[in-house]
Steps between C-alpha positions, in 0.01 A plus 500: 500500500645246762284172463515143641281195370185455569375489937858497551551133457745291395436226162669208450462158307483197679569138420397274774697202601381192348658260722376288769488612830513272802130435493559414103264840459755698225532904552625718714622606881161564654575847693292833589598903483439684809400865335514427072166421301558255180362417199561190262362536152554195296617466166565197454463096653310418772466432874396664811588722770438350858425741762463515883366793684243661734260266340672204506614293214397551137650386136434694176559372156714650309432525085625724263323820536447509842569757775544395811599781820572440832513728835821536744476201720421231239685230502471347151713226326513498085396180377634403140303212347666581115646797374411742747612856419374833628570843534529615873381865599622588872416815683765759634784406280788383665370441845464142439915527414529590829349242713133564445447122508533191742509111349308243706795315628401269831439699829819417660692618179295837443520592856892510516587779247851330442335127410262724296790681287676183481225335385390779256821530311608431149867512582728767288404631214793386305393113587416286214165488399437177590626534858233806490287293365509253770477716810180641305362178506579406889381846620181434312471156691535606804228796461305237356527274802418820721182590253363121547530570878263867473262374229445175682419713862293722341341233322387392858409849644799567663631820405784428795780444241426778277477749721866376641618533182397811453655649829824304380471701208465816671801456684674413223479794263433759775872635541559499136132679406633862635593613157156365355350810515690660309456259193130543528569879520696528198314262324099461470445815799732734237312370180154534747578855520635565149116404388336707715721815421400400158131492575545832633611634237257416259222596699670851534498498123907412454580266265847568417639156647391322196757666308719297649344179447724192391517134459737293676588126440555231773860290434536145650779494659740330315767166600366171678178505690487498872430273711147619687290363742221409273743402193753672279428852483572783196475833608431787328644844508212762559711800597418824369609513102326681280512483100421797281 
């Protein structure tokens, strides 16, 4: 029996930044997804996630044991005031890999898809860490210097900025979200329709999936940590692999 993890999401372990950003506030590149829910259960430290959305802005502490979630369209920045660690649960695994997410960089910068890409990059993969390192950290200024611009607007009741960003956004990920579709097909749609041919079958009296019941076991991926836009980022390998 094919399986995937659980809603068809994707887990990983996150340590947010805990340097200063330009506004001395340490944590991460504030940014938002355009179709992916997430989730941040904390395990450890504390802090708080600041969000802006429909309702304007909003910050949540974060304490070991909590669960925060958050809809597509929220912007929200990770805020690490000592230790912070979670464990990140995003919807329709992999989509986010592909460009299911836009960083608040200035208007003039995410408006011009080559400033944006420029701005957005971590150089090669075979740089040094510390040159990654420090791209992470100017990245995460300048979405921080575009967040201070939305928070403070909608702060005043003018929802004029956000809803520029969000049609810079739009334009941004539109040529490259053709292919989405299918990640959402293959992913939670497939496991969607797995459970219901499995509620079917019960209810007609079959119960001769269990028989091929297993466990499997999620593997960090091993090697440095990335460089996220939150913090440095573990991932973990929830492919299908059963053990007898």
């Amino acid at each position: 029996m094919t399986s995937s993890f659980p809603g068809g999401t994707s887990l990983s372990q996150l340590d947010v930044y805990d340097d200063a950003a330009s506004d001395g506030v340490c944590g991460g590149s504030p940014h938002m997804h355009l179709v992916s829910t997430e989730a941040y259960i904390v395990i450890s430290g504390e802090g708080s996630l600041q969000t802006i959305d429909g309702a304007g802005f909003r910050e949540t502490t974060l304490v070991p044991g909590s669960v925060v979630w958050f809809t597509p369209g929220t912007i929200h920045r990770a805020v690490n005031r000592g230790g912070l660690r979670v464990i990140v649960l995003m919807s329709n695994a992999g989509l986010p890999e592909a460009g299911d997410a836009v960083m608040t960089f200035p208007a003039e910068i995410v408006s011009d898809a080559a400033a944006y890409a420029a701005a957005a990059s971590l150089g090669d993969a075979s740089d040094a860490s510390e040159a990654r390192a420090e791209r992470a950290a100017q990245r995460r200024d300048l979405a921080v210097a575009g967040f201070e611009t939305l928070r403070d607007a909608v702060l005043d009741g003018d929802r004029g900025p956000l809803d520029a960003f969000h049609r810079a956004a739009l334009a941004l990920v539109r040529d490259r979200s053709a292919a989405w579709g299918d990640l959402v097909q293959q992913g939670p749609l497939a496991q969607a329709r797995n459970s219901l041919a499995l509620a079917s079958a019960v209810a007609e009296g079959s119960a001769a999936h269990l028989a091929d019941a297993r466990v499997h076991d999620a593997l960090a991926a091993s090697g440095e940590r990335s460089f996220g836009m939150c913090g440095r980022l573990r991932t973990y390998d929830v492919t299908d692999r059963g053990n007898s």
